[in-house]
Short mmCIF file of C-alpha atoms in Angstrom, two decimals:
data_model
loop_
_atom_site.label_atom_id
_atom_site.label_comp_id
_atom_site.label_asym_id
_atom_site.label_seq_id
_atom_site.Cartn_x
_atom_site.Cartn_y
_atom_site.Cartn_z
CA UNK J 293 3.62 -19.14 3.78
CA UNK J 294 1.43 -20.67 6.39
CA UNK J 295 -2.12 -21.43 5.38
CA UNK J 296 -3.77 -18.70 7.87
CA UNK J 297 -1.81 -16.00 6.71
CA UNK J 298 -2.29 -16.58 2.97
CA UNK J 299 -5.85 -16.73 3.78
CA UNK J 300 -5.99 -13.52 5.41
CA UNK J 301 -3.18 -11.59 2.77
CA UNK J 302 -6.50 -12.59 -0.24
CA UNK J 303 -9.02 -11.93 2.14
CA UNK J 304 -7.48 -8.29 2.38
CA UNK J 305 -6.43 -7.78 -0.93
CA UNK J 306 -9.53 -8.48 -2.29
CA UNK J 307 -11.48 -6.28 0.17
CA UNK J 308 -11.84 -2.82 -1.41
CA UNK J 309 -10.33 0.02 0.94
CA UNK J 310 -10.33 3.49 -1.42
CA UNK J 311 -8.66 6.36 -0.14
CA UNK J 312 -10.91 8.28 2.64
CA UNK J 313 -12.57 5.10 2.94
CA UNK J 314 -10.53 2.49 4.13
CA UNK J 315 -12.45 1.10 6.61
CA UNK J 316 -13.84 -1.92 6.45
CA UNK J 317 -9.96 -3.14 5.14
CA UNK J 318 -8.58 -1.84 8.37
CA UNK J 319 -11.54 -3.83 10.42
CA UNK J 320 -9.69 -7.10 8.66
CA UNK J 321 -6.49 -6.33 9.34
CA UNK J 322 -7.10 -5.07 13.30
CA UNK J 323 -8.83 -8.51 13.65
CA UNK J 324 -5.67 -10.30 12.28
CA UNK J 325 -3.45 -8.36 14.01
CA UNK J 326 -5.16 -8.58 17.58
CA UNK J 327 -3.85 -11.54 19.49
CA UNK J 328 -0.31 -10.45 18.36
CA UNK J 329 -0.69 -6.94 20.50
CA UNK J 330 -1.38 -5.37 23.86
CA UNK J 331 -3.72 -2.86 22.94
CA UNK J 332 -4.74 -0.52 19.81
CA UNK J 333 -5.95 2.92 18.88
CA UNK J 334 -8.16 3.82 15.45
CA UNK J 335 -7.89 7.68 14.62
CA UNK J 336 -10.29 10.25 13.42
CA UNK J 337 -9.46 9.04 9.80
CA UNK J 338 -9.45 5.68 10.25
CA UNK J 339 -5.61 4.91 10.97
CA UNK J 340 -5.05 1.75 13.09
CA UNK J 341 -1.91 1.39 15.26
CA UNK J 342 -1.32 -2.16 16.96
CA UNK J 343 0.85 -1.49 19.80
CA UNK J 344 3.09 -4.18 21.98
CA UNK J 345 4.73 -2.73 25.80
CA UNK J 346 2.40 0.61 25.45
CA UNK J 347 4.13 1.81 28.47
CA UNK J 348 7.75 2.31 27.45
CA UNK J 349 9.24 5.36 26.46
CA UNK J 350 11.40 4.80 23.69
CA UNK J 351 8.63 4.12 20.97
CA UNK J 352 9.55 2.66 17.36
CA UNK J 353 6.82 2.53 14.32
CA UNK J 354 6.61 -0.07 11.28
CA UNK J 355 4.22 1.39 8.91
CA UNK J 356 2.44 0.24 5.92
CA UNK J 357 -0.39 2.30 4.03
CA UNK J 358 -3.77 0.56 3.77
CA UNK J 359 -5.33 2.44 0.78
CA UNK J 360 -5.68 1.92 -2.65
CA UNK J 361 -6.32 4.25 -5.93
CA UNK J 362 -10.08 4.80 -6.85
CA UNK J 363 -12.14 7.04 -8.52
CA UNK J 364 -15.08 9.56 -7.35
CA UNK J 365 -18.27 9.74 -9.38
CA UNK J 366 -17.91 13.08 -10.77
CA UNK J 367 -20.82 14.13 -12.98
CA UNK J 368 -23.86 11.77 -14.55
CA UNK J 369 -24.87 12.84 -17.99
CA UNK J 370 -28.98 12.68 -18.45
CA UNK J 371 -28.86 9.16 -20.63
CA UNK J 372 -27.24 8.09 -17.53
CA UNK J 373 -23.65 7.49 -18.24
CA UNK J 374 -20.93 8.39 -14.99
CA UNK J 375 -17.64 10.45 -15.54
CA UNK J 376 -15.09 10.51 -12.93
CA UNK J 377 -12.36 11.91 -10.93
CA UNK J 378 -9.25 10.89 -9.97
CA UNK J 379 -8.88 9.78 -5.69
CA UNK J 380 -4.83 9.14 -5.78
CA UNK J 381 -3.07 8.34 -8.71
CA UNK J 382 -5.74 6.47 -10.63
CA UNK J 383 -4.19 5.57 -14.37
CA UNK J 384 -6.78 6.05 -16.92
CA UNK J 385 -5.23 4.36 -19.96
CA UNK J 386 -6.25 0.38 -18.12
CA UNK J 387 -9.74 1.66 -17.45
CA UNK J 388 -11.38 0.90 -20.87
CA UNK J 389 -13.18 -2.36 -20.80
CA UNK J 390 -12.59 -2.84 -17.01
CA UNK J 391 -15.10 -4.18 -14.26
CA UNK J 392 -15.84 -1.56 -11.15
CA UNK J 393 -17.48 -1.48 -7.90
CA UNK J 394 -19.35 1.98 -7.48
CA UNK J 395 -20.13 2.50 -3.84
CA UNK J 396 -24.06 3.87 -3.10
CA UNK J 397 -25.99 5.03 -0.97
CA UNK J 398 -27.92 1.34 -1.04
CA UNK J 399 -24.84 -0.41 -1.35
CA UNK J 400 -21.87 -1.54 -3.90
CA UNK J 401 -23.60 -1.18 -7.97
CA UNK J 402 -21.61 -3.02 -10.52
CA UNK J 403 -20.25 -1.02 -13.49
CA UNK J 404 -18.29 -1.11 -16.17
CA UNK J 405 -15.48 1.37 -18.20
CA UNK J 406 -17.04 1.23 -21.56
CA UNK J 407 -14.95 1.91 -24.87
CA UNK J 408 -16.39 2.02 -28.54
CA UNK J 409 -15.47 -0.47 -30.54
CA UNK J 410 -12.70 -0.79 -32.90
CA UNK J 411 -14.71 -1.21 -36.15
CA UNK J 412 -16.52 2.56 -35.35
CA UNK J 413 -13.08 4.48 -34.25
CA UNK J 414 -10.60 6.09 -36.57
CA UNK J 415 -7.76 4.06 -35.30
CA UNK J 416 -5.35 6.09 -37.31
CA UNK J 417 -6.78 9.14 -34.80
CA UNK J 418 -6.66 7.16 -31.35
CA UNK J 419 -6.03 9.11 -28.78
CA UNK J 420 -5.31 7.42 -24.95
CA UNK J 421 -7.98 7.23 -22.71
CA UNK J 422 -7.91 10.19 -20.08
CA UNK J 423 -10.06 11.32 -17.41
CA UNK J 424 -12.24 13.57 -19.48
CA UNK J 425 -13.10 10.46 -22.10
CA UNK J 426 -13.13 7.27 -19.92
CA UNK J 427 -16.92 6.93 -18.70
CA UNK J 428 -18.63 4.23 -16.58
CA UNK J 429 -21.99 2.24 -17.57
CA UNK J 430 -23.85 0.94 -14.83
CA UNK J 431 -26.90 -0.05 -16.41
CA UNK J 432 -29.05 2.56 -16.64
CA UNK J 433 -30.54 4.66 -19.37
CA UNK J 434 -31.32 8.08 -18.05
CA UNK J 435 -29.76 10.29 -14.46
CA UNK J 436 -32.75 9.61 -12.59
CA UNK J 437 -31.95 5.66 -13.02
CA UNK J 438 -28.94 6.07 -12.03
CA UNK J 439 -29.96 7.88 -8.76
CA UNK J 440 -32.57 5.25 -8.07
CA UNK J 441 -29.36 2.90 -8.04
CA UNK J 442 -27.87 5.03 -5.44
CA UNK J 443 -25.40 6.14 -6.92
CA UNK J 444 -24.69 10.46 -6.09
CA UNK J 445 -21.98 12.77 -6.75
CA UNK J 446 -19.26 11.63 -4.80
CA UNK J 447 -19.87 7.41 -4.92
CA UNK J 448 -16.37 6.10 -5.09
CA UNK J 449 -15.44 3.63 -7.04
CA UNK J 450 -13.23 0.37 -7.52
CA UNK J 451 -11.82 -1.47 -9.95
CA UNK J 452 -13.17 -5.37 -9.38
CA UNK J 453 -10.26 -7.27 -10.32
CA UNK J 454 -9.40 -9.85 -7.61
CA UNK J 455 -6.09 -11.67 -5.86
CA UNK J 456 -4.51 -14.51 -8.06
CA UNK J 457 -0.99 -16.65 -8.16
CA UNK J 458 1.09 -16.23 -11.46
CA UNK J 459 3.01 -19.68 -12.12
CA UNK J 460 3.50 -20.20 -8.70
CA UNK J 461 5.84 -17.16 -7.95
CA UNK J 462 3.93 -13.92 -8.15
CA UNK J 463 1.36 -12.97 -6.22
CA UNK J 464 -1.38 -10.52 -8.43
CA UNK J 465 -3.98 -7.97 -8.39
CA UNK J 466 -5.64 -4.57 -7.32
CA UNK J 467 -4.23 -2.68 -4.43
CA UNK J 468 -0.81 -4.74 -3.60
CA UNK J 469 -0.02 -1.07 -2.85
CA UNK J 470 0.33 -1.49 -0.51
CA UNK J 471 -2.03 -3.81 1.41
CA UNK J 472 0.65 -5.61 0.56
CA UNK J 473 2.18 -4.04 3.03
CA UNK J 474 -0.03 -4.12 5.98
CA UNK J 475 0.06 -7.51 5.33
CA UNK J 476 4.03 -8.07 5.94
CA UNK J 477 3.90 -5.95 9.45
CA UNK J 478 0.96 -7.80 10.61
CA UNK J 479 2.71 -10.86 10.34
CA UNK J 480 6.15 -9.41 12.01
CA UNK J 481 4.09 -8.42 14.91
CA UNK J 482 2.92 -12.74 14.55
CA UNK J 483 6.35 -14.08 14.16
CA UNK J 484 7.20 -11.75 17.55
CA UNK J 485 4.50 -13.28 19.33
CA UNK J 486 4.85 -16.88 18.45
CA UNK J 487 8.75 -17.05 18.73
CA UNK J 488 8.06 -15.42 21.82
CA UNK J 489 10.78 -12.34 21.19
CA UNK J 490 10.38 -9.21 24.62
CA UNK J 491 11.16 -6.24 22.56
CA UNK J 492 13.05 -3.42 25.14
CA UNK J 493 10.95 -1.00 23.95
CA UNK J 494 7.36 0.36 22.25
CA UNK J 495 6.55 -1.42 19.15
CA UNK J 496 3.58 0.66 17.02
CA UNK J 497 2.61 -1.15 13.95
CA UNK J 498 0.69 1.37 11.95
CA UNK J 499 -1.36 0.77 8.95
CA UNK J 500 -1.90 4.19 7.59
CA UNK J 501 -4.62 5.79 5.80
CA UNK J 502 -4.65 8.58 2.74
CA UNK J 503 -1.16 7.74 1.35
CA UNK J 504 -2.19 8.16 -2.25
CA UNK J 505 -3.10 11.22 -2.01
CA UNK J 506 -0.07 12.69 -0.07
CA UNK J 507 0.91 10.53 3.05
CA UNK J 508 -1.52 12.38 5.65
CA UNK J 509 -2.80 9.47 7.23
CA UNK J 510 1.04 9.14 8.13
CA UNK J 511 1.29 12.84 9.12
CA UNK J 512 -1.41 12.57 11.54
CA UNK J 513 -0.71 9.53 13.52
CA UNK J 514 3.51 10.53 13.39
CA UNK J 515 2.37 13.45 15.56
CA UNK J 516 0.36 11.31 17.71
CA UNK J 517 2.66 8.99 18.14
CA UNK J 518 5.85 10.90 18.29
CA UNK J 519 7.95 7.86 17.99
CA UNK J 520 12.08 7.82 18.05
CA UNK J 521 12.38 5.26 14.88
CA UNK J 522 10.24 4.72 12.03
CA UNK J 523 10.81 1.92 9.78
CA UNK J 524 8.51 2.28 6.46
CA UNK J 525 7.62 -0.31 4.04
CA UNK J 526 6.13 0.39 0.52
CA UNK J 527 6.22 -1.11 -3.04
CA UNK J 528 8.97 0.32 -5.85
CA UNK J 529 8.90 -0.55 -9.32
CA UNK J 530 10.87 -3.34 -10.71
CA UNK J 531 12.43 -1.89 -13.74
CA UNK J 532 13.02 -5.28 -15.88
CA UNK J 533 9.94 -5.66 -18.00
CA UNK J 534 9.59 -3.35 -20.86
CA UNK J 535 9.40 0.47 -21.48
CA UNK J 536 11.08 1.19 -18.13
CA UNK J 537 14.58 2.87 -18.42
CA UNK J 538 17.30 1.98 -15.87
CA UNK J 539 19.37 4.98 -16.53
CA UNK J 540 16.21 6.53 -14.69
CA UNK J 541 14.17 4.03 -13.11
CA UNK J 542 17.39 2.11 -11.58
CA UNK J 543 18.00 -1.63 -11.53
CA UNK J 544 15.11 -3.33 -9.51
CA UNK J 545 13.92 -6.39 -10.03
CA UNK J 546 10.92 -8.73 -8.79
CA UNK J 547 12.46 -11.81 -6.94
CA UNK J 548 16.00 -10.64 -5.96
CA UNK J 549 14.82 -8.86 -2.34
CA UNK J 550 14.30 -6.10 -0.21
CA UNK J 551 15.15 -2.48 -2.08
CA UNK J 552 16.74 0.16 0.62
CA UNK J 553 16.53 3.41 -0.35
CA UNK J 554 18.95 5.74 -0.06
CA UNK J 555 17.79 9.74 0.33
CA UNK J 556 17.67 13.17 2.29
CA UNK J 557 14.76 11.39 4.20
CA UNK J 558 16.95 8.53 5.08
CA UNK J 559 18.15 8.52 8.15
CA UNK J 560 21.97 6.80 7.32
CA UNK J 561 22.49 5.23 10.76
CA UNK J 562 19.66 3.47 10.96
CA UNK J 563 19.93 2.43 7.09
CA UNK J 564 23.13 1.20 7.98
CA UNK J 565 22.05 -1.23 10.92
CA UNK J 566 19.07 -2.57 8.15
CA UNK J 567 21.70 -3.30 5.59
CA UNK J 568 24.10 -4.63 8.18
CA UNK J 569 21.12 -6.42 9.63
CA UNK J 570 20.45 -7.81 5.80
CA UNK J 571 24.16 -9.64 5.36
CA UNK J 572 24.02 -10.85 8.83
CA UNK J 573 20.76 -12.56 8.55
CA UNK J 574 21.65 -13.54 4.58
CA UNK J 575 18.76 -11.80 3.32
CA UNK J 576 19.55 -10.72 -0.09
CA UNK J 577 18.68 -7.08 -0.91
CA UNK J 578 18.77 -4.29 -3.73
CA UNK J 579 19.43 -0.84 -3.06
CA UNK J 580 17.54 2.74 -4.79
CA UNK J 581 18.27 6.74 -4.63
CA UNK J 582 15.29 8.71 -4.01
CA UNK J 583 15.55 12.82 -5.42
CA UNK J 584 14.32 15.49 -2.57
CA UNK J 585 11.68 12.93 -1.42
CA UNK J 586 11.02 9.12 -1.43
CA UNK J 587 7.07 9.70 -2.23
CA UNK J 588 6.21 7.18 0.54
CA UNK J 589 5.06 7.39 4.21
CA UNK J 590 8.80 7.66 4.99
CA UNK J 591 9.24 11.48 4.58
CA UNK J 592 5.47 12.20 6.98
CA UNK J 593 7.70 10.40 9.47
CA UNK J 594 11.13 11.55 9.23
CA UNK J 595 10.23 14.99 9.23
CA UNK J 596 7.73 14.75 11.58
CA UNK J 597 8.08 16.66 15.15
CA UNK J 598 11.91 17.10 15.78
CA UNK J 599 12.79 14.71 13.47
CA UNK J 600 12.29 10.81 13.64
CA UNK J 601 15.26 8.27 12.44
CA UNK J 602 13.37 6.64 9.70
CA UNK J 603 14.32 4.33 6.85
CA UNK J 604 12.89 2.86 4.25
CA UNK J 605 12.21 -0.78 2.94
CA UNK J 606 10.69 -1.53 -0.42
CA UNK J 607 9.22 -4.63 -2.01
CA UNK J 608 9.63 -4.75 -6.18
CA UNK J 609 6.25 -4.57 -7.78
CA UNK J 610 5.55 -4.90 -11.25
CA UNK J 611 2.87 -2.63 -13.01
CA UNK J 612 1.93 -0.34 -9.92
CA UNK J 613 -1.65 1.26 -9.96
CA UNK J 614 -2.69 -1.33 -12.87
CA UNK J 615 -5.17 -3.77 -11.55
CA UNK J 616 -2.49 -6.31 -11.85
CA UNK J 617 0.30 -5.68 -9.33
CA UNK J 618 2.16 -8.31 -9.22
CA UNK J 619 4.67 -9.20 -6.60
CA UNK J 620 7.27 -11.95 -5.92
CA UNK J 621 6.63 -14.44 -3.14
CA UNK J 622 10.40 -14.45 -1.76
CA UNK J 623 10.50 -10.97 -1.60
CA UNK J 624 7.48 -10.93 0.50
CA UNK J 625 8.84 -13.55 2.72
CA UNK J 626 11.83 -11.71 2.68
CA UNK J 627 10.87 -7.84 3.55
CA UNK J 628 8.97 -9.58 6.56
CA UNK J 629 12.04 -11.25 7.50
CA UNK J 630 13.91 -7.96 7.45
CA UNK J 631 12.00 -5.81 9.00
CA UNK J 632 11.86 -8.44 12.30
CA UNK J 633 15.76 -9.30 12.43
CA UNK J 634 15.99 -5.63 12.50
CA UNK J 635 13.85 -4.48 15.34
CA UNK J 636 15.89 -7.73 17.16
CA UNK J 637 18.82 -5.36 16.76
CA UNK J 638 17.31 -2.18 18.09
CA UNK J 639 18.01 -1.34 21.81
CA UNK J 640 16.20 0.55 24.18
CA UNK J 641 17.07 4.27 23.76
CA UNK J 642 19.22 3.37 20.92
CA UNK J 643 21.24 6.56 19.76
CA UNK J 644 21.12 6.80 15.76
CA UNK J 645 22.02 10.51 15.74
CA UNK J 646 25.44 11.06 13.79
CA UNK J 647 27.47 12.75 16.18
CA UNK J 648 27.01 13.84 20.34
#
């Protein structure tokens, strides 16, 4: 990876973007992203689309989702202790012990998941930490404190854990999903530019908002947008390291490629020219089932207006919504890779319906 874009991919991975507040992430990424496009919109919620040749018809979207898991300040008890609420699918069995941002009125308050110690529990009784028994300590020793802190009903908050490199192969931390993401079609829209490829139609890169908590940044902006192709990427778990079950889970793993899903969602024709697209370019790849729904951006799309030809490409991730994502470097390198030999096979108007 060039030195500029690993500098931006920790820059944005370490800059906190909660659900329904994403913004100051997307600022980073639209400044990344700019010399690579013609021209960009920002939405009412805070979804950014790049766009390159805004004036042809046939449109087709890569997507990412720019939002990470968080937690909303839910109640503060009067010797000034903060209990929470979920905003996405926050876990709170890694909370105990953990280092947070909490987001006030005056600015970002550090806190902390407090947890008794072990020499004052009945171990034998242990119970895992939900959402009703993990609490935050900021500090402060009474509600009004707390208040004085700026921190309300409602402050979100962060986890604080930050981007690192695990033995030279894994890239870790907070919010790989799937900033992650943004990051790989930000730097297709670069490797366009710079190798100087004239797509035959609209290219919108999107970096969606409010995934977590049910893809409607990507609902809004696929209505907007009304493209004819959507190509999605998102994280999937790699199923290698223990307590995962294949038999459920599938056969993923961290290092060995692009997963492509297969599912209702899945539009098979254009699945087809990414897997096609995969052995012709020698980009080695893993393939997944999804149930009724992949759980990702690519169902807003698909079933958006009268139906978009959308597809789905997935980078293994280890421990999802921990504060240690982890993610191989090749497989990074290698989604990017083919997501751009595959928009170098799309033509202008190209036909993906089944049958005429």
């Amino acid at each position: 990876m060039r030195p500029e874009s690993f500098e931006f991919l920790q820059n944005y991975l370490n800059n906190p973007s909660p659900t329904g507040f994403e913004k100051e992430g997307q600022k980073l990424w639209l400044e990344y992203l700019k010399p690579y496009i013609d021209e960009y919109f920002v939405d009412t919620y805070g979804t950014v689309v790049g766009v390159i040749n805004p004036e042809a018809k046939y449109k087709v979207v890569i997507e990412a989702h720019a939002d990470e898991i968080s937690y909303f300040v839910n109640y503060i008890t009067k010797e000034g202790y903060l209990y929470l609420r979920r905003n996405g699918g926050s876990d709170p069995l890694v909370a105990p012990s953990k280092r947070v941002n909490i987001f006030g009125e005056k600015g970002i308050v550090k806190g902390i998941f407090g947890w008794p110690a072990i020499h004052v529990r009945k171990v034998e009784q242990d119970k895992a930490p939900t959402i009703e028994t993990v609490f935050l300590d900021c500090g402060a020793s009474s509600k009004e404190e707390v208040e004085e802190m700026g921190i309300h009903v409602g402050s979100v908050v962060t986890f604080e854990d930050e981007f690192t490199v695990l033995n030279d192969k894994f890239y870790v931390g907070r919010a790989l999903d799937n900033r992650v993401g943004g990051f790989m079609i930000a730097e297709v829209a670069r490797m366009l530019k710079e190798n100087n490829k004239k797509l035959p139609f609209g290219l919108y890169i999107v970096n969606a908002v409010q995934e977590e908590i049910g893809l409607r940044g990507a609902e809004m902006v696929a209505h907007r947008i009304n493209p004819d192709v959507a190509i999605i990427t998102d994280v999937t778990h790699d199923s290698q390291s223990p307590m995962y079950e294949k038999k459920t889970a599938g056969d993923i793993s961290c290092g060995k490629g692009p997963v492509i899903t297969y599912g209702p969602a899945v539009q098979n024709n254009l699945r087809d020219l990414i897997l096609d697209t995969a052995k012709q370019a020698d980009i080695p790849f893993q393939r997944a089932a999804a149930t009724r729904a992949t759980g990702t951006d690519t169902d807003a799309f698909a079933y958006s207006g009268s139906g978009v030809a959308s597809a789905l490409i997935s980078l293994p991730l280890k421990y999802m919504h921990t504060t240690v994502e982890t993610v191989h470097k090749d497989d990074v390198e290698s989604v990017t890779r083919l997501i751009y030999e595959t928009l170098l096979r799309i033509e202008d108007g190209h036909d993906f319906r089944y049958f005429s």
